[in-house]
Amino acid sequence: KIEYYQFLQYVFWNQWNKLARIYAVWTVIYLFHSIPMWIEIGWFSPNAFVDYAIGAVTKGSHYHFWYLWGMLYTLPAFYLFLRYCKRCYWEIVIVILWVLKALGYAYSRYIPAHFSIVLEKLGTFLCLLPLLAVGSVIAKQKQKSFGFYLTGFALSFVGLTAEAFILRHYGQNAVSYVFFTLPVAYFLFCLIVNLKTELKSELPRTLGAISLFIYCVHPILVELTDHIFQNTLIHFSFVTLGSTFLGFGYHYLRNKLK
């Protein structure tokens, strides 16, 4: 058991170190990407660089880097979760954390203000830790049939759609992290794991390998082409296809260099 926890600690340290390097590289890339905008709006000064450095440590160097930034702070907590939380309690902890996340994100108007402020401060942690734990649940569980996961995904997606439209009807536009987001994520990734087993294809593995690159590069495409596309659906499609194409190119060149 001691050897297992030593191995677990080794794996987590390697993952944390890898994410830290990725975050540092992309932080520098987005620094150079931001300089022309700073010049355009008259913000280019030593204070801009100081502000950028502080933001990189406290909230993420760019608005979408909340994920990489949050992972650096959440991975140690995830390690403690796997080490000290018994397997029989995993689902209970996941549900509690996600309910708190949904309440603080989409239902804050219905809870006491001081409680909402606390949940907002813990928002990234409450989002990432349960999703990481869901991945562990999927890895540990006995796989069921493709039809079971497809049905679960379809029902969860219907529930997510209904929840999103109800919230929007009552004036809440922030609907990314609501109650049904978690079951949709669970069944979606169960489907992906099942497809990976059934198809015997390298495509799921390749898509997984380039997903982080797509995540990191797509805001640059969004901001560079924002003034070109008036239709948001066309803009979304262009960025999706463009970042995916760049991701495949990056994957190909990386393999060649290796």
mmCIF file of C-alpha atoms in Angstrom:
data_model
loop_
_atom_site.group_PDB
_atom_site.id
_atom_site.type_symbol
_atom_site.label_atom_id
_atom_site.label_comp_id
_atom_site.label_asym_id
_atom_site.label_seq_id
_atom_site.Cartn_x
_atom_site.Cartn_y
_atom_site.Cartn_z
ATOM 1 C CA LYS A 1 0.000 0.000 0.000
ATOM 2 C CA ILE A 2 2.869 2.368 0.805
ATOM 3 C CA GLU A 3 4.424 1.650 -2.592
ATOM 4 C CA TYR A 4 1.072 2.362 -4.274
ATOM 5 C CA TYR A 5 0.789 5.790 -2.610
ATOM 6 C CA GLN A 6 4.395 6.572 -3.493
ATOM 7 C CA PHE A 7 3.601 5.713 -7.102
ATOM 8 C CA LEU A 8 0.416 7.814 -6.952
ATOM 9 C CA GLN A 9 2.401 10.755 -5.591
ATOM 10 C CA TYR A 10 4.978 10.309 -8.355
ATOM 11 C CA VAL A 11 2.258 10.287 -11.052
ATOM 12 C CA PHE A 12 0.575 13.391 -9.648
ATOM 13 C CA TRP A 13 3.865 15.283 -9.372
ATOM 14 C CA ASN A 14 4.701 14.474 -13.005
ATOM 15 C CA GLN A 15 1.239 15.601 -14.136
ATOM 16 C CA TRP A 16 1.426 18.811 -12.103
ATOM 17 C CA ASN A 17 4.902 19.562 -13.453
ATOM 18 C CA LYS A 18 3.730 18.916 -17.025
ATOM 19 C CA LEU A 19 0.717 21.238 -16.635
ATOM 20 C CA ALA A 20 2.911 23.933 -15.057
ATOM 21 C CA ARG A 21 5.261 23.860 -18.062
ATOM 22 C CA ILE A 22 2.344 23.964 -20.524
ATOM 23 C CA TYR A 23 0.753 26.855 -18.637
ATOM 24 C CA ALA A 24 4.047 28.769 -18.569
ATOM 25 C CA VAL A 25 4.632 28.335 -22.323
ATOM 26 C CA TRP A 26 1.119 29.419 -23.281
ATOM 27 C CA THR A 27 1.249 32.300 -20.822
ATOM 28 C CA VAL A 28 4.275 33.631 -22.712
ATOM 29 C CA ILE A 29 2.542 33.050 -26.067
ATOM 30 C CA TYR A 30 -0.537 34.981 -24.934
ATOM 31 C CA LEU A 31 1.674 37.722 -23.526
ATOM 32 C CA PHE A 32 2.999 38.417 -27.034
ATOM 33 C CA HIS A 33 -0.527 38.016 -28.406
ATOM 34 C CA SER A 34 -1.783 40.671 -25.954
ATOM 35 C CA ILE A 35 0.888 43.312 -26.599
ATOM 36 C CA PRO A 36 -0.642 44.639 -29.882
ATOM 37 C CA MET A 37 -3.995 45.074 -28.109
ATOM 38 C CA TRP A 38 -2.300 46.891 -25.229
ATOM 39 C CA ILE A 39 -0.656 49.259 -27.719
ATOM 40 C CA GLU A 40 -3.985 49.820 -29.482
ATOM 41 C CA ILE A 41 -5.851 50.769 -26.292
ATOM 42 C CA GLY A 42 -2.943 52.697 -24.759
ATOM 43 C CA TRP A 43 -2.291 50.218 -21.932
ATOM 44 C CA PHE A 44 1.235 49.267 -23.032
ATOM 45 C CA SER A 45 3.468 50.097 -20.067
ATOM 46 C CA PRO A 46 5.442 48.378 -17.285
ATOM 47 C CA ASN A 47 2.199 48.246 -15.300
ATOM 48 C CA ALA A 48 0.649 46.092 -18.027
ATOM 49 C CA PHE A 49 3.340 43.448 -17.607
ATOM 50 C CA VAL A 50 3.053 43.555 -13.799
ATOM 51 C CA ASP A 51 -0.734 43.219 -14.043
ATOM 52 C CA TYR A 52 -0.354 40.310 -16.467
ATOM 53 C CA ALA A 53 2.071 38.516 -14.126
ATOM 54 C CA ILE A 54 -0.222 38.980 -11.121
ATOM 55 C CA GLY A 55 -3.191 37.710 -13.122
ATOM 56 C CA ALA A 56 -1.228 34.651 -14.248
ATOM 57 C CA VAL A 57 -0.786 33.642 -10.591
ATOM 58 C CA THR A 58 -4.146 34.688 -9.128
ATOM 59 C CA LYS A 59 -6.746 33.943 -11.808
ATOM 60 C CA GLY A 60 -5.154 32.823 -15.067
ATOM 61 C CA SER A 61 -3.047 34.717 -17.599
ATOM 62 C CA HIS A 62 -5.921 34.775 -20.123
ATOM 63 C CA TYR A 63 -9.657 34.520 -19.521
ATOM 64 C CA HIS A 64 -9.897 30.917 -20.764
ATOM 65 C CA PHE A 65 -6.826 29.725 -18.837
ATOM 66 C CA TRP A 66 -8.913 29.437 -15.676
ATOM 67 C CA TYR A 67 -8.808 25.680 -16.370
ATOM 68 C CA LEU A 68 -5.021 25.232 -16.507
ATOM 69 C CA TRP A 69 -4.560 27.685 -13.646
ATOM 70 C CA GLY A 70 -7.241 25.915 -11.611
ATOM 71 C CA MET A 71 -5.759 22.487 -12.295
ATOM 72 C CA LEU A 72 -2.460 23.556 -10.738
ATOM 73 C CA TYR A 73 -4.307 24.319 -7.501
ATOM 74 C CA THR A 74 -6.814 21.450 -7.672
ATOM 75 C CA LEU A 75 -4.516 18.509 -8.487
ATOM 76 C CA PRO A 76 -3.050 18.390 -4.950
ATOM 77 C CA ALA A 77 -6.606 18.274 -3.539
ATOM 78 C CA PHE A 78 -7.473 15.514 -6.021
ATOM 79 C CA TYR A 79 -4.472 13.518 -4.805
ATOM 80 C CA LEU A 80 -5.707 13.851 -1.214
ATOM 81 C CA PHE A 81 -9.212 12.854 -2.354
ATOM 82 C CA LEU A 82 -7.970 9.625 -3.932
ATOM 83 C CA ARG A 83 -5.736 8.818 -0.995
ATOM 84 C CA TYR A 84 -8.031 9.541 1.946
ATOM 85 C CA CYS A 85 -11.614 9.321 0.619
ATOM 86 C CA LYS A 86 -12.926 5.749 0.608
ATOM 87 C CA ARG A 87 -14.240 4.488 -2.726
ATOM 88 C CA CYS A 88 -17.760 4.007 -1.335
ATOM 89 C CA TYR A 89 -18.005 7.762 -0.665
ATOM 90 C CA TRP A 90 -16.768 9.020 -4.021
ATOM 91 C CA GLU A 91 -20.178 9.490 -5.635
ATOM 92 C CA ILE A 92 -21.558 11.238 -2.541
ATOM 93 C CA VAL A 93 -18.664 13.716 -2.437
ATOM 94 C CA ILE A 94 -18.936 14.331 -6.194
ATOM 95 C CA VAL A 95 -22.663 15.104 -5.998
ATOM 96 C CA ILE A 96 -22.234 17.431 -2.996
ATOM 97 C CA LEU A 97 -19.417 19.372 -4.650
ATOM 98 C CA TRP A 98 -21.299 19.686 -7.941
ATOM 99 C CA VAL A 99 -24.524 20.830 -6.257
ATOM 100 C CA LEU A 100 -22.496 23.558 -4.542
ATOM 101 C CA LYS A 101 -20.928 24.499 -7.887
ATOM 102 C CA ALA A 102 -24.311 24.736 -9.633
ATOM 103 C CA LEU A 103 -25.813 26.743 -6.778
ATOM 104 C CA GLY A 104 -22.950 29.234 -6.809
ATOM 105 C CA TYR A 105 -22.826 29.512 -10.603
ATOM 106 C CA ALA A 106 -26.400 29.442 -11.902
ATOM 107 C CA TYR A 107 -28.651 29.613 -8.842
ATOM 108 C CA SER A 108 -26.882 32.227 -6.737
ATOM 109 C CA ARG A 109 -29.955 34.475 -6.719
ATOM 110 C CA TYR A 110 -31.849 31.847 -4.749
ATOM 111 C CA ILE A 111 -29.314 31.400 -1.920
ATOM 112 C CA PRO A 112 -28.087 33.797 0.815
ATOM 113 C CA ALA A 113 -25.685 36.443 -0.487
ATOM 114 C CA HIS A 114 -22.821 35.619 1.910
ATOM 115 C CA PHE A 115 -23.063 31.925 0.992
ATOM 116 C CA SER A 116 -23.068 32.842 -2.708
ATOM 117 C CA ILE A 117 -19.854 34.865 -2.290
ATOM 118 C CA VAL A 118 -18.076 31.898 -0.701
ATOM 119 C CA LEU A 119 -19.226 29.556 -3.477
ATOM 120 C CA GLU A 120 -18.078 32.054 -6.098
ATOM 121 C CA LYS A 121 -14.592 32.193 -4.546
ATOM 122 C CA LEU A 122 -14.416 28.379 -4.604
ATOM 123 C CA GLY A 123 -15.976 28.115 -8.060
ATOM 124 C CA THR A 124 -12.975 26.725 -9.962
ATOM 125 C CA PHE A 125 -12.187 24.171 -7.253
ATOM 126 C CA LEU A 126 -15.845 23.087 -7.010
ATOM 127 C CA CYS A 127 -15.902 22.613 -10.784
ATOM 128 C CA LEU A 128 -12.647 20.755 -11.384
ATOM 129 C CA LEU A 129 -12.467 18.401 -8.408
ATOM 130 C CA PRO A 130 -15.812 16.626 -9.030
ATOM 131 C CA LEU A 131 -15.079 16.326 -12.763
ATOM 132 C CA LEU A 132 -11.655 14.824 -12.045
ATOM 133 C CA ALA A 133 -13.289 12.451 -9.567
ATOM 134 C CA VAL A 134 -15.870 11.443 -12.186
ATOM 135 C CA GLY A 135 -12.973 10.405 -14.401
ATOM 136 C CA SER A 136 -11.724 8.159 -11.585
ATOM 137 C CA VAL A 137 -15.197 6.656 -11.175
ATOM 138 C CA ILE A 138 -15.299 5.844 -14.901
ATOM 139 C CA ALA A 139 -11.832 4.304 -14.740
ATOM 140 C CA LYS A 140 -12.756 2.096 -11.755
ATOM 141 C CA GLN A 141 -16.280 1.028 -12.706
ATOM 142 C CA LYS A 142 -17.330 -2.068 -14.600
ATOM 143 C CA GLN A 143 -18.192 -1.070 -18.162
ATOM 144 C CA LYS A 144 -21.815 -1.393 -19.284
ATOM 145 C CA SER A 145 -23.242 -1.613 -22.795
ATOM 146 C CA PHE A 146 -23.033 1.159 -25.373
ATOM 147 C CA GLY A 147 -26.846 1.333 -25.444
ATOM 148 C CA PHE A 148 -27.008 1.966 -21.700
ATOM 149 C CA TYR A 149 -24.598 4.897 -21.918
ATOM 150 C CA LEU A 150 -26.281 6.265 -25.049
ATOM 151 C CA THR A 151 -29.685 6.222 -23.333
ATOM 152 C CA GLY A 152 -28.238 7.863 -20.236
ATOM 153 C CA PHE A 153 -26.565 10.540 -22.332
ATOM 154 C CA ALA A 154 -29.745 11.252 -24.313
ATOM 155 C CA LEU A 155 -31.886 11.586 -21.166
ATOM 156 C CA SER A 156 -29.256 13.738 -19.449
ATOM 157 C CA PHE A 157 -28.928 15.961 -22.503
ATOM 158 C CA VAL A 158 -32.704 16.469 -22.625
ATOM 159 C CA GLY A 159 -32.597 17.372 -18.942
ATOM 160 C CA LEU A 160 -29.693 19.766 -19.518
ATOM 161 C CA THR A 161 -31.508 21.458 -22.393
ATOM 162 C CA ALA A 162 -34.682 21.851 -20.345
ATOM 163 C CA GLU A 163 -32.751 23.215 -17.363
ATOM 164 C CA ALA A 164 -30.874 25.698 -19.545
ATOM 165 C CA PHE A 165 -34.068 27.022 -21.197
ATOM 166 C CA ILE A 166 -35.853 27.305 -17.841
ATOM 167 C CA LEU A 167 -32.946 29.287 -16.407
ATOM 168 C CA ARG A 168 -32.816 31.539 -19.463
ATOM 169 C CA HIS A 169 -36.577 32.085 -19.195
ATOM 170 C CA TYR A 170 -36.026 33.486 -15.711
ATOM 171 C CA GLY A 171 -33.184 35.747 -16.866
ATOM 172 C CA GLN A 172 -30.164 33.560 -16.051
ATOM 173 C CA ASN A 173 -27.778 33.421 -19.025
ATOM 174 C CA ALA A 174 -24.871 31.676 -17.259
ATOM 175 C CA VAL A 175 -25.856 28.051 -17.843
ATOM 176 C CA SER A 176 -22.559 26.266 -18.477
ATOM 177 C CA TYR A 177 -22.350 24.581 -15.058
ATOM 178 C CA VAL A 178 -25.822 23.531 -13.943
ATOM 179 C CA PHE A 179 -27.143 20.381 -12.297
ATOM 180 C CA PHE A 180 -27.437 18.307 -15.471
ATOM 181 C CA THR A 181 -23.969 19.222 -16.761
ATOM 182 C CA LEU A 182 -22.358 16.554 -14.572
ATOM 183 C CA PRO A 183 -24.474 13.550 -15.705
ATOM 184 C CA VAL A 184 -24.073 14.659 -19.328
ATOM 185 C CA ALA A 185 -20.288 14.717 -18.869
ATOM 186 C CA TYR A 186 -20.340 11.329 -17.152
ATOM 187 C CA PHE A 187 -22.344 9.556 -19.859
ATOM 188 C CA LEU A 188 -20.494 11.344 -22.670
ATOM 189 C CA PHE A 189 -17.096 10.153 -21.473
ATOM 190 C CA CYS A 190 -18.455 6.663 -20.808
ATOM 191 C CA LEU A 191 -19.543 6.652 -24.458
ATOM 192 C CA ILE A 192 -16.085 7.774 -25.570
ATOM 193 C CA VAL A 193 -14.394 5.031 -23.531
ATOM 194 C CA ASN A 194 -16.870 2.493 -24.934
ATOM 195 C CA LEU A 195 -16.297 3.670 -28.508
ATOM 196 C CA LYS A 196 -12.541 3.525 -28.006
ATOM 197 C CA THR A 197 -12.909 -0.116 -26.994
ATOM 198 C CA GLU A 198 -15.338 -1.016 -29.774
ATOM 199 C CA LEU A 199 -13.773 0.824 -32.708
ATOM 200 C CA LYS A 200 -10.170 -0.240 -32.132
ATOM 201 C CA SER A 201 -9.229 3.068 -33.745
ATOM 202 C CA GLU A 202 -6.458 5.557 -33.061
ATOM 203 C CA LEU A 203 -8.809 8.504 -33.703
ATOM 204 C CA PRO A 204 -10.112 8.794 -30.099
ATOM 205 C CA ARG A 205 -6.530 8.651 -28.800
ATOM 206 C CA THR A 206 -5.433 11.311 -31.306
ATOM 207 C CA LEU A 207 -8.360 13.584 -30.448
ATOM 208 C CA GLY A 208 -7.457 13.205 -26.792
ATOM 209 C CA ALA A 209 -3.839 14.057 -27.552
ATOM 210 C CA ILE A 210 -4.719 17.280 -29.397
ATOM 211 C CA SER A 211 -7.609 18.396 -27.174
ATOM 212 C CA LEU A 212 -5.413 20.471 -24.842
ATOM 213 C CA PHE A 213 -3.697 22.163 -27.793
ATOM 214 C CA ILE A 214 -7.124 23.015 -29.277
ATOM 215 C CA TYR A 215 -8.197 24.418 -25.924
ATOM 216 C CA CYS A 216 -5.096 26.591 -25.714
ATOM 217 C CA VAL A 217 -5.028 27.872 -29.297
ATOM 218 C CA HIS A 218 -8.697 28.504 -30.076
ATOM 219 C CA PRO A 219 -9.048 31.901 -28.268
ATOM 220 C CA ILE A 220 -6.320 33.311 -30.523
ATOM 221 C CA LEU A 221 -8.415 32.328 -33.556
ATOM 222 C CA VAL A 222 -11.512 33.776 -31.901
ATOM 223 C CA GLU A 223 -9.857 37.139 -31.290
ATOM 224 C CA LEU A 224 -8.056 37.340 -34.642
ATOM 225 C CA THR A 225 -11.268 36.670 -36.626
ATOM 226 C CA ASP A 226 -13.816 38.344 -34.366
ATOM 227 C CA HIS A 227 -14.151 41.337 -36.695
ATOM 228 C CA ILE A 228 -14.443 39.148 -39.812
ATOM 229 C CA PHE A 229 -17.487 37.015 -38.994
ATOM 230 C CA GLN A 230 -20.786 38.647 -38.087
ATOM 231 C CA ASN A 231 -22.667 35.356 -37.827
ATOM 232 C CA THR A 232 -21.734 33.654 -34.543
ATOM 233 C CA LEU A 233 -22.513 30.153 -35.856
ATOM 234 C CA ILE A 234 -20.158 30.614 -38.813
ATOM 235 C CA HIS A 235 -17.543 32.097 -36.482
ATOM 236 C CA PHE A 236 -17.883 29.142 -34.113
ATOM 237 C CA SER A 237 -17.599 26.650 -36.983
ATOM 238 C CA PHE A 238 -14.497 28.350 -38.386
ATOM 239 C CA VAL A 239 -12.744 28.425 -35.012
ATOM 240 C CA THR A 240 -13.681 24.814 -34.280
ATOM 241 C CA LEU A 241 -12.448 23.498 -37.622
ATOM 242 C CA GLY A 242 -9.408 25.789 -37.688
ATOM 243 C CA SER A 243 -8.196 24.921 -34.197
ATOM 244 C CA THR A 244 -8.803 21.210 -34.826
ATOM 245 C CA PHE A 245 -6.823 21.395 -38.078
ATOM 246 C CA LEU A 246 -3.974 23.132 -36.259
ATOM 247 C CA GLY A 247 -4.196 20.478 -33.560
ATOM 248 C CA PHE A 248 -3.749 17.655 -36.063
ATOM 249 C CA GLY A 249 -0.827 19.550 -37.604
ATOM 250 C CA TYR A 250 0.765 20.017 -34.192
ATOM 251 C CA HIS A 251 0.282 16.301 -33.424
ATOM 252 C CA TYR A 252 1.857 15.286 -36.733
ATOM 253 C CA LEU A 253 4.898 17.552 -36.327
ATOM 254 C CA ARG A 254 5.371 16.477 -32.723
ATOM 255 C CA ASN A 255 5.461 12.815 -33.720
ATOM 256 C CA LYS A 256 7.897 13.593 -36.527
ATOM 257 C CA LEU A 257 10.211 15.447 -34.166
ATOM 258 C CA LYS A 258 10.125 12.540 -31.742
#
